[in-house]
Short mmCIF file of C-alpha atoms and ligand atoms in Angstrom, two decimals:
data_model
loop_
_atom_site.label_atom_id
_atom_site.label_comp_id
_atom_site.label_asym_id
_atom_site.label_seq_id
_atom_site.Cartn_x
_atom_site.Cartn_y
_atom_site.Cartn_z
CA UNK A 1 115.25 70.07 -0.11
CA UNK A 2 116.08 73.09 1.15
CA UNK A 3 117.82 75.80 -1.24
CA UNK A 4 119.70 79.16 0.24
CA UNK A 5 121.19 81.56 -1.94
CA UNK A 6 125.60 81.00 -1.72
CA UNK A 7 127.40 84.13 -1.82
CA UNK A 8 130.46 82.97 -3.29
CA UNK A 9 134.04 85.25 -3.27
CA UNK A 10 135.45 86.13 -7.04
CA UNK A 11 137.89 83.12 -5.96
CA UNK A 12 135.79 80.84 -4.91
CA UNK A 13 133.46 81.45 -7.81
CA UNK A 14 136.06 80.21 -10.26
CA UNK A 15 136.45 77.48 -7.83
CA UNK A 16 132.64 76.11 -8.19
CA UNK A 17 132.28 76.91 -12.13
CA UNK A 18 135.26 74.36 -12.33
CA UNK A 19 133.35 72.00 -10.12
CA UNK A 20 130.56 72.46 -12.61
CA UNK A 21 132.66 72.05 -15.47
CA UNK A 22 134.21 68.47 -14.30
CA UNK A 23 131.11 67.03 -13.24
CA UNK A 24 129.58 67.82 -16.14
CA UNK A 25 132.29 66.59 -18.46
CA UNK A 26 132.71 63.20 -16.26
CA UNK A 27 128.40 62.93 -16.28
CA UNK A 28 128.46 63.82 -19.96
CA UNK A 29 131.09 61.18 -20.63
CA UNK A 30 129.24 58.85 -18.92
CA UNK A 31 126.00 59.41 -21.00
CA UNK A 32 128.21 59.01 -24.20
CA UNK A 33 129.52 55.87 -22.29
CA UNK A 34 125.58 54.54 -22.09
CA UNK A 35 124.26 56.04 -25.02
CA UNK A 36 125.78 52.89 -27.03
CA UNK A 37 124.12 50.70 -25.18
CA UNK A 38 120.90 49.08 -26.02
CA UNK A 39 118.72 46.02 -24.54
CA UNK A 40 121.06 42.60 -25.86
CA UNK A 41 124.35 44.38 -26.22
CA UNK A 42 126.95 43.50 -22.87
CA UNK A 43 126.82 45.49 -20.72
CA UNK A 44 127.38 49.49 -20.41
CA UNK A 45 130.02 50.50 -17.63
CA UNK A 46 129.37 49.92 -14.25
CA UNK A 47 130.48 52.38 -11.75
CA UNK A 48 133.46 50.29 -10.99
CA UNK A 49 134.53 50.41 -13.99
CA UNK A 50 133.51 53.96 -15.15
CA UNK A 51 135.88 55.19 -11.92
CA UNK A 52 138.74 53.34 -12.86
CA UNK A 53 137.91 55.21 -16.19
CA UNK A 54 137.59 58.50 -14.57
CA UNK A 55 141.17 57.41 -12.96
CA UNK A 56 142.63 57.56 -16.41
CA UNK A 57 141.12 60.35 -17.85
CA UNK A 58 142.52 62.57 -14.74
CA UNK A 59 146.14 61.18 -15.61
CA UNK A 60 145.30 62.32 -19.42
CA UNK A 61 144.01 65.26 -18.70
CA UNK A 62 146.22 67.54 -16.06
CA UNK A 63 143.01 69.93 -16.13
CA UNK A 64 140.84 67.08 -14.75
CA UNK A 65 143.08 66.16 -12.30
CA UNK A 66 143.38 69.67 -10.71
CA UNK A 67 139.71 69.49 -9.96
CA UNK A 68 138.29 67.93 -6.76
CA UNK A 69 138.40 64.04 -7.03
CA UNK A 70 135.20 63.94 -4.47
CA UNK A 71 132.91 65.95 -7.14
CA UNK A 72 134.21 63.98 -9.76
CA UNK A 73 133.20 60.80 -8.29
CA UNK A 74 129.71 62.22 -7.09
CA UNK A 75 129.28 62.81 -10.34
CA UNK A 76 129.28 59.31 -11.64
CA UNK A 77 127.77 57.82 -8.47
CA UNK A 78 124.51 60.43 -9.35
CA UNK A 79 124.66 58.82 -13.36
CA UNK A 80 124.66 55.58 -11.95
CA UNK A 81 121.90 56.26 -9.74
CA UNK A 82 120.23 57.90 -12.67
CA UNK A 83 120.25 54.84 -14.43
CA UNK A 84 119.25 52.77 -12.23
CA UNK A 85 115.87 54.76 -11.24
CA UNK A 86 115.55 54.74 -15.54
CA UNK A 87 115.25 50.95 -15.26
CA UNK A 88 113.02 50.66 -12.17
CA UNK A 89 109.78 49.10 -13.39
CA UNK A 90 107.86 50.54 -10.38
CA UNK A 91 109.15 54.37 -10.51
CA UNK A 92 110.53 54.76 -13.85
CA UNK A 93 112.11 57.68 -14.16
CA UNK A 94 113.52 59.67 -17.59
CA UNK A 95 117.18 58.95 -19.20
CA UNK A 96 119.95 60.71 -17.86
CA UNK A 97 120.51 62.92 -20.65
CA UNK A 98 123.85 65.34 -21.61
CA UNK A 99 124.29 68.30 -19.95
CA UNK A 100 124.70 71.77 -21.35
CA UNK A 101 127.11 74.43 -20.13
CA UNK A 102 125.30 77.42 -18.75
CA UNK A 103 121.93 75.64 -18.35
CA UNK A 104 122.78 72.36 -16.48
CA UNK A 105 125.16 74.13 -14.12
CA UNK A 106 126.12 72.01 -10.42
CA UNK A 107 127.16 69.57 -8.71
CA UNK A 108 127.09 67.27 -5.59
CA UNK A 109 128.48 66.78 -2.10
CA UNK A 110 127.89 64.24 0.19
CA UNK A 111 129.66 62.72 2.99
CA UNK A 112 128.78 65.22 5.90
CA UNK A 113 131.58 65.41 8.78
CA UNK A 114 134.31 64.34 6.56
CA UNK A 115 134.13 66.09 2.78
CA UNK A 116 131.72 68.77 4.13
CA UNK A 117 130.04 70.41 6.96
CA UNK A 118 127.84 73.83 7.67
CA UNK A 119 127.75 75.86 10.42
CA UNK A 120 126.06 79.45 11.15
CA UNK A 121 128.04 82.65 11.10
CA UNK A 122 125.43 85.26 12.66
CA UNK A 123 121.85 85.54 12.51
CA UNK A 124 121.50 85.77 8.39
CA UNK A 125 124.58 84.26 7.67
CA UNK A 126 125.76 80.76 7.56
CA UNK A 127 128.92 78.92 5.90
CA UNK A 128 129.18 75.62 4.19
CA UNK A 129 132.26 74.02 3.38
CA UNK A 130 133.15 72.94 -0.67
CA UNK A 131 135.76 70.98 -1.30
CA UNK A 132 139.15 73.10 -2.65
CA UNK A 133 136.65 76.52 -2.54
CA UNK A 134 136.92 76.46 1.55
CA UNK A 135 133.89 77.73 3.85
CA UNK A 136 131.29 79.27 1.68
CA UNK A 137 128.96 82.00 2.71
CA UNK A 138 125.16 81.79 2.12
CA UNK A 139 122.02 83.59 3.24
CA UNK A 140 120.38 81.85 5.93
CA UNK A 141 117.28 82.30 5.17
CA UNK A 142 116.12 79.93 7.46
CA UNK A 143 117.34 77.20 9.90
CA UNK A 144 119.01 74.96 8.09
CA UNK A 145 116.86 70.86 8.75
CA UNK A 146 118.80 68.84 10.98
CA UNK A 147 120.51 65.86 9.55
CA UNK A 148 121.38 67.00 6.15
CA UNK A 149 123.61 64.54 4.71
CA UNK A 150 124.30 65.94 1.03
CA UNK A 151 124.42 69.11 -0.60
CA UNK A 152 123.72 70.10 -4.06
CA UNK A 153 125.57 73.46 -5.45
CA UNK A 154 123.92 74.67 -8.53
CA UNK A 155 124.05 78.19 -10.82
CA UNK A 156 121.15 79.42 -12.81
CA UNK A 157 120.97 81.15 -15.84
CA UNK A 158 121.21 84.61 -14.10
CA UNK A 159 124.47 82.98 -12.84
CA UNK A 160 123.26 83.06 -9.57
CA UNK A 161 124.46 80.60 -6.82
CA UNK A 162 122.28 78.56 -4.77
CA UNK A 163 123.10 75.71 -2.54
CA UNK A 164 120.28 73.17 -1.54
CA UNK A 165 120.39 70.86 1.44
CA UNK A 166 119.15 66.76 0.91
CA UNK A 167 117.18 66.18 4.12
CA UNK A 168 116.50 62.55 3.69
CA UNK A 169 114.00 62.19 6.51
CA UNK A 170 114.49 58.89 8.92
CA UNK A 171 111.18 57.43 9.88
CA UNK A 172 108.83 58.81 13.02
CA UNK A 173 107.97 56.28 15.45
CA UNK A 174 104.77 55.31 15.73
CA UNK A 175 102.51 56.88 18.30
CA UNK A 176 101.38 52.94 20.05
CA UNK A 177 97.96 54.99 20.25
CA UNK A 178 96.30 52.21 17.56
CA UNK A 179 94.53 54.66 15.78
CA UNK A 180 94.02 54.87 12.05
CA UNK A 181 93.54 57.83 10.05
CA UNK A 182 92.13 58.06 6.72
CA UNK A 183 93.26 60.82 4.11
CA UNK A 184 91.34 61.43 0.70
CA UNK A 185 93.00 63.41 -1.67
CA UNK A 186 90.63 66.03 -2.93
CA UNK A 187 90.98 69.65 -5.46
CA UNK A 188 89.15 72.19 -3.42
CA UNK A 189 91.04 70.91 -0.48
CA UNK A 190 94.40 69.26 -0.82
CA UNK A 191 93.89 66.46 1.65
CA UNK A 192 91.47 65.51 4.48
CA UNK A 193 91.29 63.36 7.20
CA UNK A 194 88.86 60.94 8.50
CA UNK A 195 88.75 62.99 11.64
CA UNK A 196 87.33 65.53 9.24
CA UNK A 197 90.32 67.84 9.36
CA UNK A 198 90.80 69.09 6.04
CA UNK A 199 94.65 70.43 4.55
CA UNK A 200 95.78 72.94 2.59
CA UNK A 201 98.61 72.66 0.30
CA UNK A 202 99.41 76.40 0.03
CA UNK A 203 100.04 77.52 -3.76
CA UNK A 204 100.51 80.94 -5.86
CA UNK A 205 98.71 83.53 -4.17
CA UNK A 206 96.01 85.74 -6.07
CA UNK A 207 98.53 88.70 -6.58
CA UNK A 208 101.17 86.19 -7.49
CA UNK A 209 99.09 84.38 -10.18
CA UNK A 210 98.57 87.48 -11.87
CA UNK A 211 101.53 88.52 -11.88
CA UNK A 212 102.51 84.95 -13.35
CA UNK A 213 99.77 85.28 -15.95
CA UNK A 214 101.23 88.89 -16.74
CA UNK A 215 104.99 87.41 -17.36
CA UNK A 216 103.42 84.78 -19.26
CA UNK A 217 101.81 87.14 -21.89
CA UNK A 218 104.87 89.33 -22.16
CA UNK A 219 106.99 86.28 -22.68
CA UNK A 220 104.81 85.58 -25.63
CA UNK A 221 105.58 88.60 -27.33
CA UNK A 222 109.24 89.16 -26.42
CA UNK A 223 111.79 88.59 -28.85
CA UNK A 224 113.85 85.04 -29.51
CA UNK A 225 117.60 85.72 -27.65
CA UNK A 226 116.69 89.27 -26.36
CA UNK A 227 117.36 90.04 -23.07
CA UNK A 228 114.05 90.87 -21.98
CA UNK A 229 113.19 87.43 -22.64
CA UNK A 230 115.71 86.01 -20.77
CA UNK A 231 115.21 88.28 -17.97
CA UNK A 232 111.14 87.61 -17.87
CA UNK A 233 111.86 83.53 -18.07
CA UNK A 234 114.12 84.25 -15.32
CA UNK A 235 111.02 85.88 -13.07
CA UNK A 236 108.47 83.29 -13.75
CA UNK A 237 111.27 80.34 -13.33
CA UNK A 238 111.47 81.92 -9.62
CA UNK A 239 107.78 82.09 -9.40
CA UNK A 240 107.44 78.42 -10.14
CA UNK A 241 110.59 77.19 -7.86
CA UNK A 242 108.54 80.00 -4.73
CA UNK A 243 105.32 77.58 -5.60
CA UNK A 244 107.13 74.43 -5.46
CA UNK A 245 109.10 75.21 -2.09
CA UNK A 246 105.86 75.89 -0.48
CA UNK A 247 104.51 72.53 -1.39
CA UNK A 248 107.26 71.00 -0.38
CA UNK A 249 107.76 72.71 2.90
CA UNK A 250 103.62 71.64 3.44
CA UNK A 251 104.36 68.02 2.74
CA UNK A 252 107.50 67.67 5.28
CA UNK A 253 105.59 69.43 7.71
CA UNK A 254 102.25 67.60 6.91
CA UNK A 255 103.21 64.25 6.74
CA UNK A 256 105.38 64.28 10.04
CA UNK A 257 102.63 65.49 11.72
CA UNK A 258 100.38 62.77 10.39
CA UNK A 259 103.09 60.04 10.97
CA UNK A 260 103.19 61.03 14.74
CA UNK A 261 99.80 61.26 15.32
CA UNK A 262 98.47 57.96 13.73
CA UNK A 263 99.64 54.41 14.05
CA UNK A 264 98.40 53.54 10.89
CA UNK A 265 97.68 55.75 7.68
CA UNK A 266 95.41 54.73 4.69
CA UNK A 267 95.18 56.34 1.56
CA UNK A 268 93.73 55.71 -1.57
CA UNK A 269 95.71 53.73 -4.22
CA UNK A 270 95.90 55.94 -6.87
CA UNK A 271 98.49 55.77 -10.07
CA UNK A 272 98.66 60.00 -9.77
CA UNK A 273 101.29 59.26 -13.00
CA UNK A 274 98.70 57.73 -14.36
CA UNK A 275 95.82 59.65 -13.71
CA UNK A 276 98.02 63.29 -15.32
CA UNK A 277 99.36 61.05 -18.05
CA UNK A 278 96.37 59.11 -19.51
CA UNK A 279 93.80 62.36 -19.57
CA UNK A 280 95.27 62.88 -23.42
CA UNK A 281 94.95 59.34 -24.61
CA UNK A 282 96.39 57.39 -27.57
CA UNK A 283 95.29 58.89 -31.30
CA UNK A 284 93.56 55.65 -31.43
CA UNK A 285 91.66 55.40 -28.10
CA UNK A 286 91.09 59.50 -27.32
CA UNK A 287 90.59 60.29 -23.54
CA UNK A 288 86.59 61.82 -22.86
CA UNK A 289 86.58 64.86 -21.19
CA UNK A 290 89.92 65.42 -21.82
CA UNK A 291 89.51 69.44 -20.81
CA UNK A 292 87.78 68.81 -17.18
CA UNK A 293 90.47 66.16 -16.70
CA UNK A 294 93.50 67.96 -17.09
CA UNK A 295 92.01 70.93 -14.89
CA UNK A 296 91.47 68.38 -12.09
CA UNK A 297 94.95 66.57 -12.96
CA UNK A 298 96.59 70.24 -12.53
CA UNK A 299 94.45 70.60 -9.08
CA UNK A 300 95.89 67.11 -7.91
CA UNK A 301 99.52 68.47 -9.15
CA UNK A 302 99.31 71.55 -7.41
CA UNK A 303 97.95 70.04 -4.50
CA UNK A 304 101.22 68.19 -3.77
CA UNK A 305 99.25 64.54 -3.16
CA UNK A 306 101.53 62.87 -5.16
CA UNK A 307 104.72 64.11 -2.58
CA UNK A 308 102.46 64.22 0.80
CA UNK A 309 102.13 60.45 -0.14
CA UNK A 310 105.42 59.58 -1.26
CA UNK A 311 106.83 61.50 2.40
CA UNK A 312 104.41 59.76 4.28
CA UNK A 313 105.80 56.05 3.25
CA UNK A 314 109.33 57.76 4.24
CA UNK A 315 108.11 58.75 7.82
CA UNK A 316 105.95 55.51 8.57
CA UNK A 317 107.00 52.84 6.68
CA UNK A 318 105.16 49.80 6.88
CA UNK A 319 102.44 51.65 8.81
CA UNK A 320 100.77 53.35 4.87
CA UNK A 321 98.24 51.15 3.70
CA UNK A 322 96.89 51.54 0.20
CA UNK A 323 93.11 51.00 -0.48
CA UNK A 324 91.40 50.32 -3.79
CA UNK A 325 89.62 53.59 -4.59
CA UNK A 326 86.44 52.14 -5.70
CA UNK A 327 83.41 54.18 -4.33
CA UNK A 328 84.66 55.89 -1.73
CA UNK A 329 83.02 58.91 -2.23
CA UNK A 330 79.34 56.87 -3.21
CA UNK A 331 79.47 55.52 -0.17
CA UNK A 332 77.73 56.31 3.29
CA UNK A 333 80.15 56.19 5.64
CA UNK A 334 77.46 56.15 8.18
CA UNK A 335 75.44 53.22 6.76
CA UNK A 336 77.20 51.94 3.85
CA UNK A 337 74.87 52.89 1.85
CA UNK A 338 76.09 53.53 -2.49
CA UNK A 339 73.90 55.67 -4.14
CA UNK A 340 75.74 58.30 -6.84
CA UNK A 341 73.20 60.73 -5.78
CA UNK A 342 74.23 61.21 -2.06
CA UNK A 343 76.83 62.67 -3.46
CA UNK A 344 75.20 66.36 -3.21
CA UNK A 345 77.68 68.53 -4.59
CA UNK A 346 81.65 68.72 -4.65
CA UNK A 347 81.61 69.68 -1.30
CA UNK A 348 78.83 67.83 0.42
CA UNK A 349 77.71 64.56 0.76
CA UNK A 350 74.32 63.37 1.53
CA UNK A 351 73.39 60.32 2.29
CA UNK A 352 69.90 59.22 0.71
CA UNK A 353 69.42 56.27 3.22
CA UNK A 354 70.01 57.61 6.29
CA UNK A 355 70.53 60.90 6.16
CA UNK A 356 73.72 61.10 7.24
CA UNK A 357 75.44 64.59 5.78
CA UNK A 358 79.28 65.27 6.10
CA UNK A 359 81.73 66.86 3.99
CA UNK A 360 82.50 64.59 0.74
CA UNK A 361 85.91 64.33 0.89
CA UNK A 362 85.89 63.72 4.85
CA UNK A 363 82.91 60.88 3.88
CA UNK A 364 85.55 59.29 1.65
CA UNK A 365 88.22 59.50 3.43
CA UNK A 366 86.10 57.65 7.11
CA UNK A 367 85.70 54.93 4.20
CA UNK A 368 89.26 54.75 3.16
CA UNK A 369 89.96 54.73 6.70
CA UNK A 370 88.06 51.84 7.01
CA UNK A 371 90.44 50.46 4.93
CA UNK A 372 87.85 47.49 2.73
CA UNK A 373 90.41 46.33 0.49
CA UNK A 374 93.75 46.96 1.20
CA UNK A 375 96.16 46.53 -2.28
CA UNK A 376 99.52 47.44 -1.07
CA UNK A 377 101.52 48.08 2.04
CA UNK A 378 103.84 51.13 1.50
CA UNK A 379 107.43 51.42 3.06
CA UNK A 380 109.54 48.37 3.71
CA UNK A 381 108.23 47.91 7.26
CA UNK A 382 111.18 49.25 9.55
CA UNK A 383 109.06 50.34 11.89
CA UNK A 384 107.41 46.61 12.68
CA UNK A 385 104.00 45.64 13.12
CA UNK A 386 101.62 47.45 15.29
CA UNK A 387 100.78 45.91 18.07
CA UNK A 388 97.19 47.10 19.14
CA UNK A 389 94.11 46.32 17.01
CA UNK A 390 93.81 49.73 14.99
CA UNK A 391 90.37 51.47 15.40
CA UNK A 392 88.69 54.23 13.68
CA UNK A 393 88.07 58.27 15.12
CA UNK A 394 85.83 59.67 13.99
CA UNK A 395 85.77 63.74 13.00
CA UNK A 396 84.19 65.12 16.17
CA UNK A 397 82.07 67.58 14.78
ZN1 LIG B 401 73.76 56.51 5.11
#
């Protein structure tokens, strides 16, 4: 996702807040719609259904009907989607819930070529077209990805515009090369690689945290409603969305990098939901070391694992292997070796057989790459088999 700042005319500003208006009322309708239902009643509203609703409520209500059908629909199409990721087992995610007016603010395009399309005007300036609102100027910050398909226009609290560009990336072929790569998550380090290059998932900078830390505390004491408060939640909400952008820029660029240079890609099988949720445990069954866990589960967070993974099985699907974590980082990936104490420090690893010294996370991830027991294949194997007998590199250090 890519988000540029829109620079909307007065016109075309009352344009979009009307967008925002209908597709919240037709998203909020359809929560209303759903919030009756419950496991054993029939069944809530299908899309089918909820459009031919939407159909009626435009001929009852003339200020429906003078809004833009396509947002309208979007709107319902994202609900249903909603839903429907709320009742996947594998990836649950949270109820679509009602939207509120000034905090909730956007809505959704798709259909490039047709309902929508974006060009560049000069060198900082490009245009995107919204339905009834016409070509829309934005900054452009930067190039906008090739192959957008949707767009997303949203305000913020500031009543600022932004739009943001879906980039949903098609899969990189494979290189043919047969090589395997190996990638442990770690905290100091983001990622590494069996060939013992290690990633950084770039975060906050020093200056940056402080002043983050400094918000924080004045947020504390500002007053409920006032202005300043608004205006400070405002800073460290843009902090937070810098923070995220960078991760997420990291993991596109990461992961197609690794998906072009390895045929196939094995990483450990770890429930990361799992892992940040279960630190607290039940009042019944408390979690131990609660403290040191959440400070690693907020390294693993920060480190953008969870999405480097997640775009990796986008890019090479069929080709990311999941491995059962189990002693990866005991073991010698030298001689095979499992001894708790070869593991030196954080950082190094020393094997008390052999002698065989390495980086830990780079000795973990030569045994992931090695790929013992292999729980799940990622991806839904569009790319085919690969045809060569994988083998191992190994870092050349
Ligand atoms: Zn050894």
């Amino acid at each position: 996702m890519s988000r540029y700042r829109l620079l909307p005319t007065l016109a075309q500003q009352a344009v979009l807040r009307d967008h925002c208006g209908h597709a919240r009322y037709v998203w909020n309708l359809a929560v209303e719609q759903h919030s009756h239902w419950h496991p054993g009643r029939k069944s809530a509203p299908g899309y089918l259904k909820q459009c031919r609703q939407l159909t009626q409520a435009r001929a009852d209500n003339p200020w429906l009907a003078a809004g833009s059908q396509t947002v309208q629909q979007q709107a319902l199409r994202d609900f249903t989607r909603a839903m429907k990721a709320f009742f996947d087992p594998e990836n649950p995610a949270g109820r679509p819930s009602w939207r509120k007016a000034g905090r909730d603010e956007g809505f959704r395009i798709v259909g490039r070529g047709w309902q929508w399309d974006v060009r560049r005007l000069s060198r900082k300036t490009g245009q995107v077209w919204v339905p009834k609102a016409g070509w829309v100027r934005f900054r452009w910050s930067r190039a906008v990805p090739e192959g957008v398909k949707s767009y997303r226009v949203t305000q913020d609290r500031a009543g600022r515009w932004h739009v943001a560009f879906a980039v949903i990336p098609g899969p990189v072929p494979a290189p043919g090369n047969g090589q395997v790569v190996g990638i442990d998550r770690g905290v100091a380090v983001s990622a590494a690689l069996s060939t013992g290059q290690r990633l950084h998932c770039p975060a906050l900078t020093g200056r940056e945290r402080t002043r983050l830390r400094r918000l924080q505390r004045t947020l504390s004491r500002a007053k409920r409603g006032s202005n300043r408060r608004g205006r400070v939640k405002h800073a460290i909400a843009r902090l937070r969305a810098r923070e995220s952008d960078r991760r997420k820029d990291w993991a596109e660029k990461t992961s197609t990098g690794i998906a072009r240079r390895f045929d196939v890609i094995r990483v450990e099988d770890l429930k990361i939901t799992n892992m940040t949720r279960s630190a607290k445990g039940t009042r019944e069954n408390p979690g131990k070391n609660v403290r040191q866990k959440a400070g690693l589960n907020r390294g693993i967070l920060r480190s953008g694992w969870g999405l480097l993974v997640r775009r990796l099985e986008d890019k090479a699907p069929g080709r990311v292997e999941k491995i059962k974590p189990a002693l990866t980082s005991q073991r010698c990936s030298a001689c095979g070796q499992v001894d708790r104490a070869s593991r030196e420090s954080q950082a190094v690893f020393r094997c008390t057989a052999c002698g065989f010294a390495c980086n830990a996370d780079v000795n973990a991830a030569i045994n992931i790459a090695a790929g013992h027991a292999v729980t799940a294949r990622g991806g839904d194997g569009v790319a085919g088999p690969v045809n060569r007998e994988p083998h191992l590199l190994l870092p050349s250090v």
